[in-house]
PDB file of C-alpha atoms in Angstrom:
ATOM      1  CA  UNK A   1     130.400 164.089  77.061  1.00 64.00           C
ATOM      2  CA  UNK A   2     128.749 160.640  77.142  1.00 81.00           C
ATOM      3  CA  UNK A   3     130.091 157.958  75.185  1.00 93.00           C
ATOM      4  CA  UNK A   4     128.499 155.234  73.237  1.00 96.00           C
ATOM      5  CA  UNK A   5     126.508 153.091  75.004  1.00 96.00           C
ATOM      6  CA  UNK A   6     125.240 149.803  74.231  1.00 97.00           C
ATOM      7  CA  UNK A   7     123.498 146.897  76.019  1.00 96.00           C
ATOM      8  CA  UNK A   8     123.249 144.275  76.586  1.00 97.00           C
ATOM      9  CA  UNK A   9     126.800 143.844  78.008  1.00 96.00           C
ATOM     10  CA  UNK A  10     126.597 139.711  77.830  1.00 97.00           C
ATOM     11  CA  UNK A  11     124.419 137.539  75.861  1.00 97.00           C
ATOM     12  CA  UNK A  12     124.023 133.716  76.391  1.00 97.00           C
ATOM     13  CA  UNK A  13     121.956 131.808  73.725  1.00 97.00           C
ATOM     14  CA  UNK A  14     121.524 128.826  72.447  1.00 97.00           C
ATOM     15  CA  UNK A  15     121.723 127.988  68.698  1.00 95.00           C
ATOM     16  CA  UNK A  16     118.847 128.803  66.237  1.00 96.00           C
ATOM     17  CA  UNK A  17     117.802 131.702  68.796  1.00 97.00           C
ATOM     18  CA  UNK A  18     117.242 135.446  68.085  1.00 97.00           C
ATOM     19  CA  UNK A  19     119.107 138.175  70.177  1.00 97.00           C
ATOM     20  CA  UNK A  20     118.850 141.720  69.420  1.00 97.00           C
ATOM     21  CA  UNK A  21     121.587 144.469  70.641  1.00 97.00           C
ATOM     22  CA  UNK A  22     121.362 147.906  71.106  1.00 97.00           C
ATOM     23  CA  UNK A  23     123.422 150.834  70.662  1.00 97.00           C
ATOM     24  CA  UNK A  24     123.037 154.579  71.650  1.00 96.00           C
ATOM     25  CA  UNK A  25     126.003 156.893  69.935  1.00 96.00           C
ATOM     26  CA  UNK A  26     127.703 159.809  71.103  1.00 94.00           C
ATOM     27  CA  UNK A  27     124.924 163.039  70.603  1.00 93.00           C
ATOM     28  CA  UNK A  28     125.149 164.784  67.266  1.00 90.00           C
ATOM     29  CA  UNK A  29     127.262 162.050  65.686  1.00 92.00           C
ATOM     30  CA  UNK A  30     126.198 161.069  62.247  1.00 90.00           C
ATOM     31  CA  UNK A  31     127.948 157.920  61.631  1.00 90.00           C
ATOM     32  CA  UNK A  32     127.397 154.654  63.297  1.00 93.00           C
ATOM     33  CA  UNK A  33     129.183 151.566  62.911  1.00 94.00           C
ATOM     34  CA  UNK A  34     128.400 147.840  63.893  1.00 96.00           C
ATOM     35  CA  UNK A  35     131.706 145.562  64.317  1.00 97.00           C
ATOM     36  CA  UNK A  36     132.282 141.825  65.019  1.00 97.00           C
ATOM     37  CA  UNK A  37     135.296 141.026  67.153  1.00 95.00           C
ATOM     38  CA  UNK A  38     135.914 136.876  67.360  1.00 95.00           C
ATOM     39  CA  UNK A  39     138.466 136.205  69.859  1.00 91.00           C
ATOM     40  CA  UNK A  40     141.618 136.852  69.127  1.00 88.00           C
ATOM     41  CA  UNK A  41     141.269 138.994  66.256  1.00 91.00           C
ATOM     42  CA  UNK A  42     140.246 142.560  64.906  1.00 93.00           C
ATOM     43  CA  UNK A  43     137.084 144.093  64.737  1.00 95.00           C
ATOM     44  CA  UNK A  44     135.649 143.580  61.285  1.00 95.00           C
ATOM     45  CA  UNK A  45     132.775 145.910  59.948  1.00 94.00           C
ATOM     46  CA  UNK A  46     129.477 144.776  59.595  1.00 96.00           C
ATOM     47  CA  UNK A  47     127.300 147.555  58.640  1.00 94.00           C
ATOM     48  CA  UNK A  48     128.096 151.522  58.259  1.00 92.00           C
ATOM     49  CA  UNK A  49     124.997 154.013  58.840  1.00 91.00           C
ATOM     50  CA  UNK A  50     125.369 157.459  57.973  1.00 88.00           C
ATOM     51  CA  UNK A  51     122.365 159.279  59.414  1.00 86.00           C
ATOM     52  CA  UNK A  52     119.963 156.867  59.165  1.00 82.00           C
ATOM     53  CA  UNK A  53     121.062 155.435  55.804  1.00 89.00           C
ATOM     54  CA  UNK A  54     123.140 152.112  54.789  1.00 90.00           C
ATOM     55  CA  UNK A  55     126.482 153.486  53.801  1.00 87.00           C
ATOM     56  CA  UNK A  56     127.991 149.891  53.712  1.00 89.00           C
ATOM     57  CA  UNK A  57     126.615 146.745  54.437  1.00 92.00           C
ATOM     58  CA  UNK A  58     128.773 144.443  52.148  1.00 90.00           C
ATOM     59  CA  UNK A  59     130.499 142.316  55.117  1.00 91.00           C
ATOM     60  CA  UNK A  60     126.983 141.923  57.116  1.00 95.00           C
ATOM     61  CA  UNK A  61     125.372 138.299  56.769  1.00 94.00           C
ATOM     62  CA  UNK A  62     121.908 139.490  55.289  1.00 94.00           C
ATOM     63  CA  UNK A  63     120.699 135.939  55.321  1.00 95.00           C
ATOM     64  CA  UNK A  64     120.428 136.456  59.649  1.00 97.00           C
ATOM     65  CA  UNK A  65     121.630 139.525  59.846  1.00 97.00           C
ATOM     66  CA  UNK A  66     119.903 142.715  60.192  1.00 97.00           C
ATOM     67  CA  UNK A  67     120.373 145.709  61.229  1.00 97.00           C
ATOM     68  CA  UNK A  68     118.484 149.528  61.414  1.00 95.00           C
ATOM     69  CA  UNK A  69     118.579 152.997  62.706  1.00 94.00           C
ATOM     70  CA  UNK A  70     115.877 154.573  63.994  1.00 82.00           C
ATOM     71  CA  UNK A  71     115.865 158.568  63.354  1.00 84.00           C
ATOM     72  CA  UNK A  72     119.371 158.564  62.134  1.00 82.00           C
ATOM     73  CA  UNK A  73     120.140 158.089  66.307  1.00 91.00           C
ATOM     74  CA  UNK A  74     119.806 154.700  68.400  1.00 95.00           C
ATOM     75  CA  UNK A  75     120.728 151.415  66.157  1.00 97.00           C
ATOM     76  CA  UNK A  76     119.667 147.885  66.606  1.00 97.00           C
ATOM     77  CA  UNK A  77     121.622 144.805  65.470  1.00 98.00           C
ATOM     78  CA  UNK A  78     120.053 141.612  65.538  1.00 98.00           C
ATOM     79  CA  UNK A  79     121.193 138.115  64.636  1.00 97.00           C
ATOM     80  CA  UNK A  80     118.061 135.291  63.684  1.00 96.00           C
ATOM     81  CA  UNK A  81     118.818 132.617  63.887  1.00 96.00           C
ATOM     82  CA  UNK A  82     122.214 132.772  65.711  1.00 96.00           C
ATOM     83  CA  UNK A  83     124.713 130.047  65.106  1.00 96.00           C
ATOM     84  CA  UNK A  84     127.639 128.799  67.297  1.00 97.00           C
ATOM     85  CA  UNK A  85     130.026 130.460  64.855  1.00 96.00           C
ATOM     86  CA  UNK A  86     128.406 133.949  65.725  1.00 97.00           C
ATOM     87  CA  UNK A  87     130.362 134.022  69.289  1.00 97.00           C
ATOM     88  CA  UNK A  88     131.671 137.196  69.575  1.00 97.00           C
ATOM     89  CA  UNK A  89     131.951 140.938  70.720  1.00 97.00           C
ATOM     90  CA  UNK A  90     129.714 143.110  69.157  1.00 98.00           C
ATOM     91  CA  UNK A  91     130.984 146.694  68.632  1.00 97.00           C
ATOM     92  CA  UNK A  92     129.151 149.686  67.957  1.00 97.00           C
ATOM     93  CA  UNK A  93     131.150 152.869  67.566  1.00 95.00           C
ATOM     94  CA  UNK A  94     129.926 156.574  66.280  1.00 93.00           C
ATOM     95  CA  UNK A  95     131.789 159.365  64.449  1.00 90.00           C
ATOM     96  CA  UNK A  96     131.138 162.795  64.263  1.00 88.00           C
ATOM     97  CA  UNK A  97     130.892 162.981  59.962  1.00 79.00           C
ATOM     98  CA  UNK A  98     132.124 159.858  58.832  1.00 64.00           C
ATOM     99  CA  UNK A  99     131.124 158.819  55.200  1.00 60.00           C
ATOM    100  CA  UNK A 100     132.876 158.406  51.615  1.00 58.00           C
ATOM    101  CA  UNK A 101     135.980 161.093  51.336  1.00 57.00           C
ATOM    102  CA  UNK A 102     135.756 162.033  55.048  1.00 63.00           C
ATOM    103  CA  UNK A 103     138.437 160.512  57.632  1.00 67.00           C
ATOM    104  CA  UNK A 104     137.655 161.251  61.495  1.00 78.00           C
ATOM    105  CA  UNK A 105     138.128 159.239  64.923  1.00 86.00           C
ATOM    106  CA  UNK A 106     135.350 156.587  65.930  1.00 90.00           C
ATOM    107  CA  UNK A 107     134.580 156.164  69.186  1.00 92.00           C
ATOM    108  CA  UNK A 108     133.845 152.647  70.368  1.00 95.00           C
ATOM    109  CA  UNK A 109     131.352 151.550  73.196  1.00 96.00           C
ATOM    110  CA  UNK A 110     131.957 148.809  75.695  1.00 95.00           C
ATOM    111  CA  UNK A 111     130.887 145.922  73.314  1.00 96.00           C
ATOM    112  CA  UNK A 112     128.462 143.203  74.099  1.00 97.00           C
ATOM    113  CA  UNK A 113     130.077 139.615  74.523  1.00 97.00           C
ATOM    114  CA  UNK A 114     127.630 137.128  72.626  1.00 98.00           C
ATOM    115  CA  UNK A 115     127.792 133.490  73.688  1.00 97.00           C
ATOM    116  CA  UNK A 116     126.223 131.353  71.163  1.00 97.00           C
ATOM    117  CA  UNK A 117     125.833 127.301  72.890  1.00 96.00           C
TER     118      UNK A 117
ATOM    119  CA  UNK B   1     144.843 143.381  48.789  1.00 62.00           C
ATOM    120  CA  UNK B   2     142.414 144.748  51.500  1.00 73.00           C
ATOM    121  CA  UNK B   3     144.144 142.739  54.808  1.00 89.00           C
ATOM    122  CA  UNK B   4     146.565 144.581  57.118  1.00 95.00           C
ATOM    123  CA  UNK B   5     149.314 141.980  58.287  1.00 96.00           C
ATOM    124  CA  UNK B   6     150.577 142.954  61.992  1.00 97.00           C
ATOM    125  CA  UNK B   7     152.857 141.255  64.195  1.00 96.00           C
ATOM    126  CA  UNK B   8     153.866 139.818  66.865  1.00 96.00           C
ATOM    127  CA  UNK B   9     150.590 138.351  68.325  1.00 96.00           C
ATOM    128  CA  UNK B  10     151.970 138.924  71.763  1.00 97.00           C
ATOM    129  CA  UNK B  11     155.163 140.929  73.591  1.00 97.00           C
ATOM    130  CA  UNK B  12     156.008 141.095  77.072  1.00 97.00           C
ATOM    131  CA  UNK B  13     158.738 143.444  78.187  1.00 97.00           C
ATOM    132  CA  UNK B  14     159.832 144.992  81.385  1.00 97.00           C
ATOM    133  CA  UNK B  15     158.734 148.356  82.434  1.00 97.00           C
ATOM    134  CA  UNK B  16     160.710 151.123  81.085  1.00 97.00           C
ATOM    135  CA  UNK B  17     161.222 148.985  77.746  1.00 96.00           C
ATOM    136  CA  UNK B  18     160.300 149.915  74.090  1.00 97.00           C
ATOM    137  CA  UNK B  19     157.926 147.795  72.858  1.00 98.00           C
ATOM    138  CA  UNK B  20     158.112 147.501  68.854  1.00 98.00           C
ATOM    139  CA  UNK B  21     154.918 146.516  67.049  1.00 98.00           C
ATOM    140  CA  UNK B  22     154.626 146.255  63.334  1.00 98.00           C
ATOM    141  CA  UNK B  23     152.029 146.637  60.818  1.00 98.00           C
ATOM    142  CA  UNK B  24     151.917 146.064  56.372  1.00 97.00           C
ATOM    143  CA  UNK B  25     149.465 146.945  54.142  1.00 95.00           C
ATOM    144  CA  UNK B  26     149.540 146.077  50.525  1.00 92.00           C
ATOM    145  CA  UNK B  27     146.746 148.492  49.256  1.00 89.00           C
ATOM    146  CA  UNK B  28     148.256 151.929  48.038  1.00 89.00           C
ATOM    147  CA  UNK B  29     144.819 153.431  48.113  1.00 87.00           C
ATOM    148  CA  UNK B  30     145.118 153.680  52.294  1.00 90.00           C
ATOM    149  CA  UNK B  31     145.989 156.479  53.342  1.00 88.00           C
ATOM    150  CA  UNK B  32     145.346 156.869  57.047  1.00 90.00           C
ATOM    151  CA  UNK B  33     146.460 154.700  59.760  1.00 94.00           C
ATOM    152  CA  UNK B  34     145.259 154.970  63.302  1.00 94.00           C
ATOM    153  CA  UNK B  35     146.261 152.684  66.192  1.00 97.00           C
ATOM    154  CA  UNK B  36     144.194 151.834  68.862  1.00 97.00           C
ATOM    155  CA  UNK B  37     144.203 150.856  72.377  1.00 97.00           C
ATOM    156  CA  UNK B  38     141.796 147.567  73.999  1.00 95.00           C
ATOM    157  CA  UNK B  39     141.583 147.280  77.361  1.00 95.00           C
ATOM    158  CA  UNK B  40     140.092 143.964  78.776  1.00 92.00           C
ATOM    159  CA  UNK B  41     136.003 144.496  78.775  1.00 89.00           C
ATOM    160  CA  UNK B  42     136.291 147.850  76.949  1.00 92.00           C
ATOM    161  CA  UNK B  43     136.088 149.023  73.960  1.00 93.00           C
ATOM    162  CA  UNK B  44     139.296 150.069  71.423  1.00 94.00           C
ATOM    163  CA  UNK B  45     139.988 153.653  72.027  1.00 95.00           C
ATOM    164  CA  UNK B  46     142.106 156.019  69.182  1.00 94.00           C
ATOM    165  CA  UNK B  47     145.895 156.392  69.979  1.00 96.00           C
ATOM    166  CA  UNK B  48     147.364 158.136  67.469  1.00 95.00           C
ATOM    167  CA  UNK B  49     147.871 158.403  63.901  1.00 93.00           C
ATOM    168  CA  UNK B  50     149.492 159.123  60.663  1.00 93.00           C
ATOM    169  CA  UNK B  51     148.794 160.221  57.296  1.00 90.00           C
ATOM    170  CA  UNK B  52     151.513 158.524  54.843  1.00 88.00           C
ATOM    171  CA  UNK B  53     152.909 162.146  54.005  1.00 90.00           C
ATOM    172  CA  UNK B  54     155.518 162.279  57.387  1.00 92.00           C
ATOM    173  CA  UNK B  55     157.675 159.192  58.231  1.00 94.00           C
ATOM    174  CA  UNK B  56     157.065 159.883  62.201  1.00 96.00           C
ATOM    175  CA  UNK B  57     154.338 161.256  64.724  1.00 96.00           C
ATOM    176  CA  UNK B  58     154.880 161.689  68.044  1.00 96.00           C
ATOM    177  CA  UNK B  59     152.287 161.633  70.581  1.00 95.00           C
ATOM    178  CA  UNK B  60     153.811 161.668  74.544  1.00 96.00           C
ATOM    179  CA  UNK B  61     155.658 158.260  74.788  1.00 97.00           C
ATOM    180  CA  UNK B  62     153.864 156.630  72.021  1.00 97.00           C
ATOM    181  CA  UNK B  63     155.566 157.292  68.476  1.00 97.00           C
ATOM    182  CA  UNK B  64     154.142 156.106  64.909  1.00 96.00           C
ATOM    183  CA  UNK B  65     157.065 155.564  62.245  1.00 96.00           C
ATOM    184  CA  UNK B  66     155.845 154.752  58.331  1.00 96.00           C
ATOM    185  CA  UNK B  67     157.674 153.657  55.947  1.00 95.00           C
ATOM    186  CA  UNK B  68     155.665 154.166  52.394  1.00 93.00           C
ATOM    187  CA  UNK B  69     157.757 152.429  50.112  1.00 93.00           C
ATOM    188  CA  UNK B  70     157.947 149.877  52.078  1.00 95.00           C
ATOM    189  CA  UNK B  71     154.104 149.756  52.449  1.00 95.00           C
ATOM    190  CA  UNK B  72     154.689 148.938  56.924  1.00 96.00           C
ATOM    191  CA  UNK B  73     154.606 151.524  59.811  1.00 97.00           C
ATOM    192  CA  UNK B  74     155.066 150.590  63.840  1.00 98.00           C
ATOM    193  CA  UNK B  75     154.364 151.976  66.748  1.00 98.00           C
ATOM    194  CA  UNK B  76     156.468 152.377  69.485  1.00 98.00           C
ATOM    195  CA  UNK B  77     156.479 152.861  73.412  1.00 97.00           C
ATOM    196  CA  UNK B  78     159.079 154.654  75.249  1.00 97.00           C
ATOM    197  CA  UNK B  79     159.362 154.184  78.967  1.00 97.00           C
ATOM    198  CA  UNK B  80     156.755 151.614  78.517  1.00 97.00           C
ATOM    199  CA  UNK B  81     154.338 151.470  81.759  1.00 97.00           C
ATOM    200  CA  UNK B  82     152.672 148.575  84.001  1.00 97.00           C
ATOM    201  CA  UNK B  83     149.392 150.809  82.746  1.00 97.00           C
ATOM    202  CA  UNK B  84     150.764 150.090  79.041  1.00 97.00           C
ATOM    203  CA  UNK B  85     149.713 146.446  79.327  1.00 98.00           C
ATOM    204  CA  UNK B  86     146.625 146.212  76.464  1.00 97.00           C
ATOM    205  CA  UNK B  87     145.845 145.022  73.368  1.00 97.00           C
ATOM    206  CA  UNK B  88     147.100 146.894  70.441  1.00 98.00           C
ATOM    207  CA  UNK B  89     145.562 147.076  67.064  1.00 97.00           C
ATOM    208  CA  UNK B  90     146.629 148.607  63.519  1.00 97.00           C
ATOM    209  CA  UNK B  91     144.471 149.792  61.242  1.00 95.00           C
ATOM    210  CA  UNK B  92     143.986 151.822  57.654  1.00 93.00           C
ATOM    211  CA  UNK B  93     141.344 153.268  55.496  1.00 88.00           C
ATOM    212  CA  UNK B  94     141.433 155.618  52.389  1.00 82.00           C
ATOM    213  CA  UNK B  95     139.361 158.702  52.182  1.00 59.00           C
ATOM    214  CA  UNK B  96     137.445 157.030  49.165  1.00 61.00           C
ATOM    215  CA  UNK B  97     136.801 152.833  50.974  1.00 57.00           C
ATOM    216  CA  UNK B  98     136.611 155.461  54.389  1.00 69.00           C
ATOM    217  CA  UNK B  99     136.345 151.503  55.928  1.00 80.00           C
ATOM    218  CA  UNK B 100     138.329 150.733  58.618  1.00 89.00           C
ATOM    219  CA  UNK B 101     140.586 147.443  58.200  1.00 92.00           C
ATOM    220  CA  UNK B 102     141.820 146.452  61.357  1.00 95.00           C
ATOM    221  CA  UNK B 103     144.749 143.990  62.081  1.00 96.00           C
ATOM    222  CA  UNK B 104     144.875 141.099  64.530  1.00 95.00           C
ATOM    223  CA  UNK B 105     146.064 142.616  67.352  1.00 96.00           C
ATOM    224  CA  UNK B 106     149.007 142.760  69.321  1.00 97.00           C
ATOM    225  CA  UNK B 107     149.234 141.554  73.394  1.00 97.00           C
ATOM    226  CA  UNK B 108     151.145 143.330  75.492  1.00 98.00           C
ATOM    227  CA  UNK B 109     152.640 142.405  78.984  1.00 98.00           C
ATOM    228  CA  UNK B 110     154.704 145.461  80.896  1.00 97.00           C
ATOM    229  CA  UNK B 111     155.498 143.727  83.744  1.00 97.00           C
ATOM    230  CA  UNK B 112     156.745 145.873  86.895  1.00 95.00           C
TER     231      UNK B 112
END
């Protein structure tokens, strides 16, 4: 079984840019999660999809933020403008039910290590 | 209320050791805590975990002890390996927030 996939692996921007990421989750998973690990610390959700609908957004910067995904499968996340504060890896994981009252394993992808200059 | 307080930031032991690593919650609504695994330029990857209803789980050489009134639970590595060496996070969620809080992460060294 294939696991989540994302890309790009490394990002290098410069301040006030856009960058867009992309993430592919494990087949027939309905829940997909965007995560933000700074350096040093935990991942911290961004944004919760379940199918292709906004479970939980509350921790997601909507002023540069955004995120969406397309036929409840692939997800984009994309930062606009970026600031130097937004260095980070950003996760993507997928579960196979996920949602209020239901508890089961995410499965994380490799990440993509933003650099923000 | 929502933060989950783990420590130490980093460990080193020898191989063969028991690294101890220790986690607190102070929200009563969590009831499921998973540890994961980091490996440099991966991902974290599930462990094991425990629902709040046993006081131990034991998966190979990794073992999860909770203490509920005490609101903390650790995990634990016998016959810790050179392959150990990762970063180790906590985390909770209840069935009705279904978010995952993660701690800050634990370093650990197993050194040969």
């Amino acid at each position: 079984e294939a696991g989540v996939a994302q890309s790009p692996r490394y990002k290098i921007i410069e301040k006030r840019q856009s960058v867009a990421f992309w993430c592919n989750p494990i087949s027939g998973h309905a829940t997909l999660y965007w995560y933000q690990q700074i350096l040093g610390q935990g991942p911290k959700l961004l944004i919760q999809f379940q199918n292709n609908g906004v479970v939980d957004d509350s921790q997601l910067p909507k002023d540069r933020f955004s995120a969406e995904r397309l036929k409840g499968v692939d997800s984009t996340l994309k930062i606009q403008p970026a600031k130097l504060e937004d260095s980070a890896v950003y996760l993507c994981a997928s579960s196979p039910r996920g949602g209020a009252g239901v508890t089961d394993t995410q499965y994380f992808g490799p990440g993509t290590r933003l650099t923000v200059l | 209320q929502q933060q989950v307080k783990q420590s130490p930031q980093s460990l080193i032991v020898q191989k063969g050791g028991i690294p101890i690593i220790n986690c607190a919650y102070e929200n009563t609504a969590f009831d499921y805590f998973p540890w994961y695994q980091q490996f440099p330029g991966k991902g974290p990857a599930l462990l094991i975990a425990i629902r709040p209803d046993v006081s131990e789980k034991k998966e190979g050489r990794f073992t999860i002890s909770f203490n509920k009134s005490a609101k903390q639970f650790s995990l634990h590595i016998m016959d810790s390996q050179p392959g150990d060496s990762a970063t180790y996070f906590c985390a909770a969620t209840g069935d009705s927030s279904y978010k995952l809080i993660f701690g800050s992460g634990t370093r650990l060294l197993v050194r040969p």
